[in-house]
Structures are given as C-alpha cells and as structure tokens.
Amino acid sequence: MTATRRQFLATATAAAWGLPTAAGLPAVFAGPSDRTAEPVAKVSLDDDRQFAAIKERFEADYPGIRLSVVEVDGRDHLHSEHGGMRVFWIYRGQGQVELPAGYRTQEGGPGLLPDGYVPDPLDLDLADLLNSIGQQMPSIGPRAAAHVQAILDRRQGDILIGDFAVEMWNLEHIPRPWAQDSGVEDLLVSLFDWYRHAGYSTKQTGSYEPVLAGDQIIACGDPSVAVRGRFRCLAMEKEDRSVSHISTARRLPYLVDTAGGCSFDFDPYRRLPLTWYMDQPGMQGDGLNFVNSHVVNIPRELSSTHFHPRRSLLGGLPQTEMYLVLDPRVAQLDTHGREASILLFPDLRDLNRYDELALQPGDFVYIPPGVGHRGLDVFVNVLTVPGFKPHNEIYIDQDIRDRTDGQAPYNENGLDRKNYDRLEDFL
C-alpha cells in the first residue's frame, strides 16, 4: 500500500470517529516535487483570514479581476467597485432584486418565466432559418441532432424563449461535419450569428423579484442594482469591462435544466447562469469571456475525473476551476444521505497520489490548471476563469485505472470518455 493510500484510509477512519483530518486543512499541493508546487486551496468564505489569502492569490494569478465577498442585510445596492463588470453569485440566504420596467433578459424556456414578461416576436429571418433546419433534421448526425433539437424546442409558435448559448457550446464539441449535406451544415453554422440576439423577453412592470442561493446578479459600470434581504455573495469584477453581455439577473428557476443522463440515486441538475460565448465554430482565444458559472448537481456515478491543461489548446488564458459549494436543499435535491467531497490528483505524473476533501456549503475550492479533479455527490456553482473553454477538459479515469492497477479511485462509467493519446503530451 502506498503512503498516499495509507493517508487516505487514515483520513477516512479519523473522519468516521469525528477526529481532525487532512481534509480540514485549507490546501493540498499540486505538481511534481522538482518544481514549485501550486496549492489547491479549500477555504471557507465565512473565514475572513482564509478568504484574504485566496483573494490575494487569485488577484495575483489574474491581474485585472477582483475577488470579494459581499453581505446584504436589509436594503442595499450591489455595484461595481472599479467601474467594471462585477458578477455576484449568491451562496447563502435569500432576498429580492429590483428589476425595472423594460428590463430585458434571456432567461426562460417553455413555461419558465414569471408573469409580467413578454417574449420578443421571433425575427422572420431566424424563423425561416429554424424552419429550414427543422425540415432537414434527418440529414443531421444523431449526436448533433440532440443539441439542434434542444434549440428548436425553445420555440413556441412565433416566439423563441431563452439563451441557447449552451446548445452552441455543446454543438462545438461534436466533430464536424454535423450534417450530411453541406447546405444544412451552413445553416447550422449560421446559428452562431443569432444566439446572442435571440430569445429575449421584456419585463412590463418594475418590481422586486426573488433571488436565492445559486442565482447570479450583475452590476456593470456606474449603475447599481437595488436588492433587499439577507444573503451572502462571492463577487468577481473585471475592471476593464464596462458593458455586460449578460442580463442583470440569471436565476436558477428560470433556466432550462440541461442535465444529461439520470441516476435513480441522485437528482440530475445542470443550469448555466453564465456560459461560454463564441462568435463562430472553432473560435481561438477567449473572446469576450472572462468567467463562467455552471450550477450543477454532481453524483459520483456520473462525474468523470478530468483536468484542464496548463496551456490552453485553443489559445487564451489557461483555465482555472473553482467550486462554490451550495446547499442542495435550496434546489429541493435529495442527497440520499451522501456526503459531498472532491477528489484531487495533484501530480499527473503520479496518479497514485490523491486527496479527498470533504465539502460543505460556503466552501470555496481553487483548482489550478493541470490538477486532476472529480466532484463527488456535491451541489456546486462551478466557476471557471476565463470560462468553460471548448475542447479543454482532459478525461483521465482510464489512465487512473491503468497506471495504478485500479488502486486509486476512478469512475468505471467514465472510462470511455478518454479523449487523448498520451497523458505525457500535457505535462
């Protein structure tokens, strides 16, 4: 038994008896011993000292982006601190946000927006495009067709409701061609010209509306956003961005659940307040993206161990992933008595080395590029800087099994997701 496995079993035993464990420490170390290690930090956002340390590190890693924790107790205004685009993610509590008459949003799906919102009429050119695509569905490959159909399902007669950026992101991951006919392929590519402008609804009367843990609020430039209630947020501000490409509020109840698969042991849930935006298929670099947010319920049966390369395959910044842990009761999810945790493989050269950290609501985990990780039975707002870059998740369950003789934890259901030839090519 390796020392790492002994430590893991000792940790599990200590946890069972309520003793202090390594999982309670704020960091484990990532990287081979022959270079400066990069720590994977786990902190409580309720601990000012711990948060100050991760704030300092984050802002050194990403100059021009500011990290903060904001508490609302009563009536308040959320605002940018540096004139930039500031994104607030509620992780505890609840309240209300003031949205004025004329407020426009890409929230929603069939039946998912509250009364008082009127969807935009469907642009006639977009309607013709969707009609043509619908008529040509038999020529679209089965993997691509599922995502195309999800776009068509947002249409209700002469309206289309909600942001279909996630469907375009999913389509980007399907090898081309997506259709047998080149003309149909061109129709699908032209959807990239539409998705940022379609699916809007307009609020008819100004009012306060509910916000909960997991919801997102954006304040950009000079205007502030009036809120009331009692809640805590993690906030991130891009100092040089004075215009937001996303509406003020993205609330989980008004977003389409894009969860894939199902498990009788655990509720599927995957809603995307802020996802990757592309101008065209195969876009290089980061474009207008600087952070993404996906709120996901991650059962161990469905989660795959993966990492994000230290050098992005499509250019731009390397991808850092962060877990903002939420209480599953907020979304009425049944955990079936399971305890949330995250598996970490800090050194991809030695997959026998791993750590498992227990997680609870209010925890924040900072995972640098090049660190293998897998969420286990956790409801989490997964944040990424600069975002969920396409073709930038490397799945390693098969190598974990093969290189450790099955001694390190891996997901049997993730073995067929391997998407590379040699792990060494990324080291």
Short mmCIF file of C-alpha atoms in Angstrom, two decimals:
data_model
loop_
_atom_site.label_atom_id
_atom_site.label_comp_id
_atom_site.label_asym_id
_atom_site.label_seq_id
_atom_site.Cartn_x
_atom_site.Cartn_y
_atom_site.Cartn_z
CA MET A 1 0.00 0.00 0.00
CA THR A 2 1.46 3.39 -0.95
CA ALA A 3 1.87 6.11 1.63
CA THR A 4 -0.82 8.09 -0.12
CA ARG A 5 -3.34 5.27 0.22
CA ARG A 6 -2.43 4.81 3.88
CA GLN A 7 -3.02 8.51 4.44
CA PHE A 8 -6.35 8.30 2.64
CA LEU A 9 -7.57 5.38 4.77
CA ALA A 10 -6.34 7.05 7.93
CA THR A 11 -8.24 10.18 6.98
CA ALA A 12 -11.40 8.19 6.36
CA THR A 13 -11.06 6.42 9.71
CA ALA A 14 -10.47 9.68 11.55
CA ALA A 15 -13.48 11.24 9.89
CA ALA A 16 -15.65 8.31 10.92
CA TRP A 17 -14.66 8.89 14.56
CA GLY A 18 -15.02 12.67 14.35
CA LEU A 19 -11.27 13.31 14.65
CA PRO A 20 -9.38 16.11 12.85
CA THR A 21 -8.41 15.12 9.32
CA ALA A 22 -6.26 16.41 6.50
CA ALA A 23 -9.49 17.33 4.70
CA GLY A 24 -9.88 20.13 7.21
CA LEU A 25 -6.68 21.83 6.06
CA PRO A 26 -7.00 24.77 3.69
CA ALA A 27 -4.76 23.40 0.96
CA VAL A 28 -3.12 20.40 -0.66
CA PHE A 29 -0.21 20.74 -3.04
CA ALA A 30 -0.23 20.23 -6.77
CA GLY A 31 2.69 19.50 -9.03
CA PRO A 32 5.81 17.34 -9.14
CA SER A 33 8.41 17.66 -6.41
CA ASP A 34 11.07 19.05 -8.78
CA ARG A 35 9.33 22.40 -9.26
CA THR A 36 7.45 24.97 -7.19
CA ALA A 37 4.18 23.43 -6.08
CA GLU A 38 0.86 25.09 -6.83
CA PRO A 39 -1.59 24.63 -3.96
CA VAL A 40 -5.17 23.57 -4.41
CA ALA A 41 -6.83 25.78 -1.81
CA LYS A 42 -10.03 24.99 0.08
CA VAL A 43 -11.30 27.84 2.22
CA SER A 44 -14.48 28.81 4.00
CA LEU A 45 -15.91 32.06 2.67
CA ASP A 46 -17.10 32.76 6.21
CA ASP A 47 -13.49 32.87 7.46
CA ASP A 48 -12.09 36.33 6.71
CA ARG A 49 -8.47 35.25 7.14
CA GLN A 50 -8.79 32.29 4.80
CA PHE A 51 -10.61 34.35 2.21
CA ALA A 52 -8.00 37.13 2.33
CA ALA A 53 -5.32 34.59 1.42
CA ILE A 54 -7.20 33.16 -1.55
CA LYS A 55 -8.17 36.67 -2.70
CA GLU A 56 -4.51 37.68 -2.77
CA ARG A 57 -3.58 34.59 -4.72
CA PHE A 58 -6.44 34.87 -7.21
CA GLU A 59 -5.72 38.52 -7.98
CA ALA A 60 -2.03 37.69 -8.50
CA ASP A 61 -2.97 34.89 -10.89
CA TYR A 62 -5.49 37.05 -12.77
CA PRO A 63 -4.49 40.75 -12.68
CA GLY A 64 -7.40 42.99 -13.55
CA ILE A 65 -10.02 40.73 -11.93
CA ARG A 66 -11.01 41.47 -8.32
CA LEU A 67 -12.44 38.89 -5.93
CA SER A 68 -14.62 39.79 -2.94
CA VAL A 69 -17.31 38.55 -0.56
CA VAL A 70 -20.40 40.74 -0.17
CA GLU A 71 -23.04 40.51 2.56
CA VAL A 72 -26.52 42.00 2.21
CA ASP A 73 -28.54 42.55 5.39
CA GLY A 74 -31.68 44.57 4.70
CA ARG A 75 -31.86 47.09 1.85
CA ASP A 76 -28.71 47.65 -0.18
CA HIS A 77 -27.28 48.29 -3.64
CA LEU A 78 -24.89 45.99 -5.48
CA HIS A 79 -22.40 47.95 -7.56
CA SER A 80 -19.04 47.73 -9.26
CA GLU A 81 -16.07 48.89 -7.20
CA HIS A 82 -13.75 49.73 -10.11
CA GLY A 83 -16.15 50.72 -12.87
CA GLY A 84 -16.08 47.27 -14.43
CA MET A 85 -18.38 44.28 -14.86
CA ARG A 86 -18.99 42.74 -11.43
CA VAL A 87 -20.71 39.37 -11.13
CA PHE A 88 -22.30 38.34 -7.81
CA TRP A 89 -23.11 34.69 -7.04
CA ILE A 90 -25.34 34.15 -4.02
CA TYR A 91 -24.17 31.18 -1.97
CA ARG A 92 -26.29 31.55 1.16
CA GLY A 93 -29.57 33.19 2.10
CA GLN A 94 -32.26 34.77 0.00
CA GLY A 95 -33.71 38.12 -0.92
CA GLN A 96 -35.05 40.16 -3.80
CA VAL A 97 -33.60 42.14 -6.69
CA GLU A 98 -35.26 45.20 -8.21
CA LEU A 99 -35.83 44.85 -11.95
CA PRO A 100 -37.33 47.87 -13.74
CA ALA A 101 -39.98 48.02 -16.43
CA GLY A 102 -38.28 47.44 -19.76
CA TYR A 103 -35.71 45.06 -18.25
CA ARG A 104 -34.67 42.53 -20.89
CA THR A 105 -33.45 39.02 -20.19
CA GLN A 106 -32.53 35.80 -21.96
CA GLU A 107 -33.72 33.77 -19.00
CA GLY A 108 -36.52 31.35 -19.58
CA GLY A 109 -37.68 28.35 -21.51
CA PRO A 110 -41.08 26.83 -22.10
CA GLY A 111 -43.17 27.94 -19.11
CA LEU A 112 -40.17 29.12 -17.09
CA LEU A 113 -40.60 32.91 -16.84
CA PRO A 114 -42.97 34.52 -14.31
CA ASP A 115 -45.99 36.59 -15.29
CA GLY A 116 -45.23 40.09 -16.47
CA TYR A 117 -42.64 39.20 -19.11
CA VAL A 118 -43.43 39.41 -22.82
CA PRO A 119 -41.18 37.43 -25.21
CA ASP A 120 -39.86 39.20 -28.30
CA PRO A 121 -41.52 38.25 -31.57
CA LEU A 122 -39.34 35.81 -33.47
CA ASP A 123 -37.30 37.55 -36.16
CA LEU A 124 -38.64 36.48 -39.56
CA ASP A 125 -35.19 35.57 -40.87
CA LEU A 126 -34.48 33.47 -37.79
CA ALA A 127 -37.90 31.84 -38.13
CA ASP A 128 -37.07 30.89 -41.73
CA LEU A 129 -33.71 29.50 -40.59
CA LEU A 130 -35.29 27.38 -37.84
CA ASN A 131 -37.96 26.15 -40.26
CA SER A 132 -35.30 25.09 -42.75
CA ILE A 133 -33.26 23.32 -40.07
CA GLY A 134 -36.35 21.55 -38.76
CA GLN A 135 -37.16 20.25 -42.23
CA GLN A 136 -33.60 18.94 -42.64
CA MET A 137 -33.28 17.14 -39.29
CA PRO A 138 -32.94 13.70 -40.96
CA SER A 139 -29.67 14.84 -42.58
CA ILE A 140 -28.14 15.92 -39.24
CA GLY A 141 -25.99 13.38 -37.42
CA PRO A 142 -27.54 11.86 -34.28
CA ARG A 143 -25.07 13.43 -31.83
CA ALA A 144 -25.52 16.92 -33.24
CA ALA A 145 -29.27 16.45 -33.72
CA ALA A 146 -29.90 16.25 -29.96
CA HIS A 147 -28.47 19.75 -29.43
CA VAL A 148 -30.16 21.18 -32.51
CA GLN A 149 -33.49 19.80 -31.33
CA ALA A 150 -32.96 21.49 -27.95
CA ILE A 151 -32.79 24.83 -29.79
CA LEU A 152 -35.92 24.07 -31.79
CA ASP A 153 -37.71 23.11 -28.56
CA ARG A 154 -37.28 26.68 -27.28
CA ARG A 155 -39.63 27.86 -29.99
CA GLN A 156 -43.33 28.33 -29.28
CA GLY A 157 -45.03 29.44 -32.47
CA ASP A 158 -43.81 32.92 -33.33
CA ILE A 159 -41.58 33.32 -30.25
CA LEU A 160 -38.34 31.76 -29.02
CA ILE A 161 -37.52 31.89 -25.32
CA GLY A 162 -34.15 31.78 -23.60
CA ASP A 163 -30.42 31.74 -24.24
CA PHE A 164 -29.26 28.84 -26.40
CA ALA A 165 -25.52 29.52 -25.96
CA VAL A 166 -25.15 26.18 -24.16
CA GLU A 167 -26.55 24.32 -27.16
CA MET A 168 -23.99 26.04 -29.40
CA TRP A 169 -21.23 25.14 -26.92
CA ASN A 170 -22.40 21.52 -26.98
CA LEU A 171 -22.55 21.54 -30.77
CA GLU A 172 -18.97 22.82 -30.92
CA HIS A 173 -17.86 19.60 -29.20
CA ILE A 174 -19.36 17.35 -31.88
CA PRO A 175 -16.87 16.50 -34.66
CA ARG A 176 -17.77 18.10 -37.96
CA PRO A 177 -19.48 17.79 -40.31
CA TRP A 178 -22.67 17.96 -38.26
CA ALA A 179 -24.84 17.25 -41.30
CA GLN A 180 -24.52 15.07 -44.37
CA ASP A 181 -25.50 17.95 -46.66
CA SER A 182 -23.12 20.94 -46.89
CA GLY A 183 -26.06 23.31 -47.25
CA VAL A 184 -27.54 22.10 -43.97
CA GLU A 185 -24.10 22.41 -42.39
CA ASP A 186 -24.06 26.07 -43.42
CA LEU A 187 -27.48 26.57 -41.84
CA LEU A 188 -26.23 25.19 -38.53
CA VAL A 189 -23.12 27.36 -38.60
CA SER A 190 -25.29 30.44 -39.18
CA LEU A 191 -26.91 29.85 -35.76
CA PHE A 192 -23.73 31.33 -34.28
CA ASP A 193 -24.78 34.68 -35.79
CA TRP A 194 -28.12 34.60 -33.94
CA TYR A 195 -27.85 33.20 -30.45
CA ARG A 196 -26.60 36.34 -28.72
CA HIS A 197 -29.56 38.36 -30.02
CA ALA A 198 -32.46 35.90 -29.81
CA GLY A 199 -34.64 34.57 -27.00
CA TYR A 200 -35.20 37.81 -25.10
CA SER A 201 -38.24 38.74 -23.03
CA THR A 202 -39.13 42.19 -21.65
CA LYS A 203 -40.49 42.96 -18.19
CA GLN A 204 -43.64 45.09 -18.37
CA THR A 205 -43.82 46.50 -14.83
CA GLY A 206 -40.95 47.23 -12.48
CA SER A 207 -40.85 45.25 -9.22
CA TYR A 208 -38.70 43.29 -6.82
CA GLU A 209 -38.26 39.60 -7.66
CA PRO A 210 -36.89 36.72 -5.53
CA VAL A 211 -33.26 35.59 -5.60
CA LEU A 212 -31.82 32.52 -3.89
CA ALA A 213 -28.52 30.74 -3.39
CA GLY A 214 -27.16 29.79 -6.81
CA ASP A 215 -28.59 32.87 -8.53
CA GLN A 216 -26.43 35.43 -10.31
CA ILE A 217 -26.65 39.25 -10.33
CA ILE A 218 -24.51 41.60 -12.43
CA ALA A 219 -23.69 45.27 -11.83
CA CYS A 220 -21.75 46.94 -14.61
CA GLY A 221 -20.21 50.40 -14.86
CA ASP A 222 -21.92 53.19 -12.91
CA PRO A 223 -25.48 51.86 -12.37
CA SER A 224 -26.13 49.92 -9.17
CA VAL A 225 -28.69 47.19 -8.58
CA ALA A 226 -31.14 47.58 -5.68
CA VAL A 227 -31.55 44.48 -3.52
CA ARG A 228 -33.08 43.59 -0.19
CA GLY A 229 -32.99 40.57 2.06
CA ARG A 230 -30.27 38.63 3.85
CA PHE A 231 -27.72 36.82 1.73
CA ARG A 232 -24.02 36.44 1.05
CA CYS A 233 -22.33 36.53 -2.34
CA LEU A 234 -18.98 35.77 -3.89
CA ALA A 235 -18.22 38.54 -6.39
CA MET A 236 -15.75 38.86 -9.24
CA GLU A 237 -15.12 42.11 -11.14
CA LYS A 238 -13.38 42.57 -14.50
CA GLU A 239 -12.01 46.08 -14.13
CA ASP A 240 -11.71 46.92 -17.84
CA ARG A 241 -15.17 45.67 -18.87
CA SER A 242 -17.75 48.47 -18.72
CA VAL A 243 -20.53 46.69 -20.64
CA SER A 244 -22.11 43.34 -19.76
CA HIS A 245 -23.07 40.79 -22.41
CA ILE A 246 -25.44 39.14 -19.89
CA SER A 247 -28.66 40.46 -18.35
CA THR A 248 -28.68 41.71 -14.76
CA ALA A 249 -30.19 38.56 -13.23
CA ARG A 250 -29.85 34.90 -14.05
CA ARG A 251 -31.99 32.86 -11.65
CA LEU A 252 -31.92 29.09 -11.48
CA PRO A 253 -35.72 28.57 -11.51
CA TYR A 254 -35.88 30.41 -14.85
CA LEU A 255 -33.10 28.49 -16.60
CA VAL A 256 -33.51 25.32 -18.61
CA ASP A 257 -32.12 22.20 -16.95
CA THR A 258 -29.54 20.86 -19.39
CA ALA A 259 -28.54 17.87 -17.25
CA GLY A 260 -27.60 14.80 -19.22
CA GLY A 261 -28.23 11.26 -18.08
CA CYS A 262 -30.15 10.19 -14.99
CA SER A 263 -29.48 8.28 -11.81
CA PHE A 264 -32.10 6.78 -9.55
CA ASP A 265 -29.81 7.51 -6.60
CA PHE A 266 -29.37 11.21 -7.26
CA ASP A 267 -31.27 14.05 -8.92
CA PRO A 268 -29.78 15.36 -12.19
CA TYR A 269 -29.43 19.14 -12.29
CA ARG A 270 -27.34 21.39 -14.57
CA ARG A 271 -28.23 25.05 -15.13
CA LEU A 272 -25.93 27.62 -16.66
CA PRO A 273 -26.18 31.24 -15.45
CA LEU A 274 -23.11 32.27 -17.47
CA THR A 275 -21.61 30.05 -20.14
CA TRP A 276 -19.03 30.28 -22.93
CA TYR A 277 -19.81 32.60 -25.84
CA MET A 278 -18.37 32.02 -29.32
CA ASP A 279 -18.55 34.06 -32.50
CA GLN A 280 -18.08 31.03 -34.74
CA PRO A 281 -17.16 27.33 -34.52
CA GLY A 282 -13.53 26.72 -33.63
CA MET A 283 -13.03 30.22 -32.19
CA GLN A 284 -9.47 30.78 -30.99
CA GLY A 285 -8.72 32.68 -27.79
CA ASP A 286 -11.13 33.81 -25.09
CA GLY A 287 -13.22 36.41 -26.92
CA LEU A 288 -15.43 38.33 -24.50
CA ASN A 289 -15.31 35.58 -21.85
CA PHE A 290 -13.61 36.17 -18.51
CA VAL A 291 -15.63 33.95 -16.15
CA ASN A 292 -18.35 31.30 -16.45
CA SER A 293 -20.80 29.80 -13.96
CA HIS A 294 -22.50 26.41 -14.17
CA VAL A 295 -24.66 25.29 -11.23
CA VAL A 296 -24.51 21.51 -11.21
CA ASN A 297 -25.54 18.57 -9.07
CA ILE A 298 -22.67 16.08 -9.36
CA PRO A 299 -23.41 12.47 -8.36
CA ARG A 300 -20.37 10.21 -8.17
CA GLU A 301 -21.89 7.84 -10.74
CA LEU A 302 -21.87 10.49 -13.45
CA SER A 303 -18.76 12.55 -12.67
CA SER A 304 -15.53 11.97 -14.58
CA THR A 305 -12.03 12.76 -13.35
CA HIS A 306 -10.51 15.43 -15.57
CA PHE A 307 -8.07 18.31 -15.71
CA HIS A 308 -7.59 21.49 -17.71
CA PRO A 309 -4.19 21.81 -19.42
CA ARG A 310 -1.70 24.40 -18.25
CA ARG A 311 -1.60 25.62 -21.84
CA SER A 312 -4.98 26.12 -23.49
CA LEU A 313 -5.39 24.09 -26.66
CA LEU A 314 -7.22 26.95 -28.44
CA GLY A 315 -5.18 29.87 -27.11
CA GLY A 316 -6.07 32.43 -24.49
CA LEU A 317 -5.66 32.06 -20.75
CA PRO A 318 -5.33 28.66 -19.07
CA GLN A 319 -8.49 27.55 -17.29
CA THR A 320 -8.74 27.68 -13.51
CA GLU A 321 -11.76 25.94 -11.97
CA MET A 322 -13.39 26.91 -8.68
CA TYR A 323 -16.05 25.18 -6.60
CA LEU A 324 -18.52 27.42 -4.76
CA VAL A 325 -20.37 24.81 -2.69
CA LEU A 326 -24.14 25.23 -2.27
CA ASP A 327 -26.77 23.65 -0.05
CA PRO A 328 -28.70 21.10 -2.17
CA ARG A 329 -31.87 21.82 -0.18
CA VAL A 330 -32.11 25.17 -1.97
CA ALA A 331 -32.97 23.28 -5.17
CA GLN A 332 -35.05 20.61 -3.39
CA LEU A 333 -32.43 17.98 -4.22
CA ASP A 334 -32.31 14.73 -2.26
CA THR A 335 -28.76 13.75 -1.32
CA HIS A 336 -29.90 10.31 -0.07
CA GLY A 337 -27.62 10.73 2.94
CA ARG A 338 -24.46 11.19 0.90
CA GLU A 339 -21.62 13.49 1.93
CA ALA A 340 -20.11 15.95 -0.56
CA SER A 341 -16.41 15.83 -1.39
CA ILE A 342 -13.87 16.38 -4.15
CA LEU A 343 -11.11 14.05 -5.31
CA LEU A 344 -7.84 15.72 -6.31
CA PHE A 345 -4.91 14.30 -8.27
CA PRO A 346 -2.26 16.96 -7.64
CA ASP A 347 0.53 15.34 -9.70
CA LEU A 348 -0.49 13.91 -13.06
CA ARG A 349 2.90 12.19 -13.29
CA ASP A 350 1.96 10.05 -10.29
CA LEU A 351 -1.71 9.10 -10.25
CA ASN A 352 -1.17 7.08 -7.06
CA ARG A 353 -1.17 10.43 -5.27
CA TYR A 354 -4.62 11.71 -4.49
CA ASP A 355 -6.54 13.53 -1.80
CA GLU A 356 -10.22 13.66 -0.93
CA LEU A 357 -11.52 16.84 0.69
CA ALA A 358 -14.87 16.97 2.47
CA LEU A 359 -17.08 19.84 1.31
CA GLN A 360 -19.90 21.81 2.89
CA PRO A 361 -21.98 24.83 1.81
CA GLY A 362 -19.91 28.01 1.85
CA ASP A 363 -16.65 26.25 0.95
CA PHE A 364 -14.60 27.61 -1.94
CA VAL A 365 -12.09 25.36 -3.72
CA TYR A 366 -9.47 26.86 -6.04
CA ILE A 367 -8.18 24.32 -8.59
CA PRO A 368 -5.28 25.45 -10.80
CA PRO A 369 -4.72 24.18 -14.35
CA GLY A 370 -3.06 20.79 -14.53
CA VAL A 371 -4.74 19.32 -11.43
CA GLY A 372 -6.98 16.27 -11.83
CA HIS A 373 -10.28 16.59 -10.00
CA ARG A 374 -13.67 14.95 -9.64
CA GLY A 375 -16.65 16.18 -7.63
CA LEU A 376 -18.47 13.56 -5.59
CA ASP A 377 -22.12 13.99 -4.56
CA VAL A 378 -21.85 17.77 -4.42
CA PHE A 379 -24.23 20.56 -5.41
CA VAL A 380 -21.95 23.32 -6.58
CA ASN A 381 -21.63 26.51 -8.56
CA VAL A 382 -18.66 25.62 -10.75
CA LEU A 383 -16.85 28.83 -11.67
CA THR A 384 -14.09 28.98 -14.27
CA VAL A 385 -11.72 31.72 -15.37
CA PRO A 386 -11.75 32.60 -18.21
CA GLY A 387 -14.59 30.11 -18.70
CA PHE A 388 -15.53 26.61 -19.83
CA LYS A 389 -13.24 26.67 -22.84
CA PRO A 390 -14.22 24.21 -25.60
CA HIS A 391 -12.04 21.12 -26.03
CA ASN A 392 -10.23 21.91 -22.78
CA GLU A 393 -11.31 19.06 -20.47
CA ILE A 394 -8.99 16.05 -20.47
CA TYR A 395 -10.64 12.91 -19.02
CA ILE A 396 -8.27 10.61 -17.15
CA ASP A 397 -10.29 7.85 -15.44
CA GLN A 398 -8.89 5.23 -17.82
CA ASP A 399 -5.29 6.24 -17.07
CA ILE A 400 -6.00 6.32 -13.34
CA ARG A 401 -7.19 2.72 -13.52
CA ASP A 402 -4.40 1.51 -15.80
CA ARG A 403 -1.47 3.33 -14.20
CA THR A 404 -2.38 2.49 -10.61
CA ASP A 405 -3.61 -1.08 -11.19
CA GLY A 406 -7.00 0.12 -10.06
CA GLN A 407 -5.73 1.19 -6.64
CA ALA A 408 -6.55 4.89 -6.98
CA PRO A 409 -10.24 5.89 -7.17
CA TYR A 410 -11.70 6.20 -10.66
CA ASN A 411 -15.14 6.11 -12.23
CA GLU A 412 -15.87 2.94 -14.18
CA ASN A 413 -18.57 4.86 -16.05
CA GLY A 414 -16.01 7.39 -17.28
CA LEU A 415 -13.53 5.03 -18.90
CA ASP A 416 -14.84 5.56 -22.42
CA ARG A 417 -14.51 9.36 -22.17
CA LYS A 418 -10.72 9.33 -22.69
CA ASN A 419 -10.07 11.99 -25.34
CA TYR A 420 -6.29 11.97 -25.88
CA ASP A 421 -3.46 9.59 -26.82
CA ARG A 422 -0.71 10.24 -24.25
CA LEU A 423 -1.07 11.96 -20.91
CA GLU A 424 2.58 12.99 -21.14
CA ASP A 425 1.72 15.32 -24.02
CA PHE A 426 0.04 17.63 -21.50
CA LEU A 427 2.74 17.56 -18.82
#
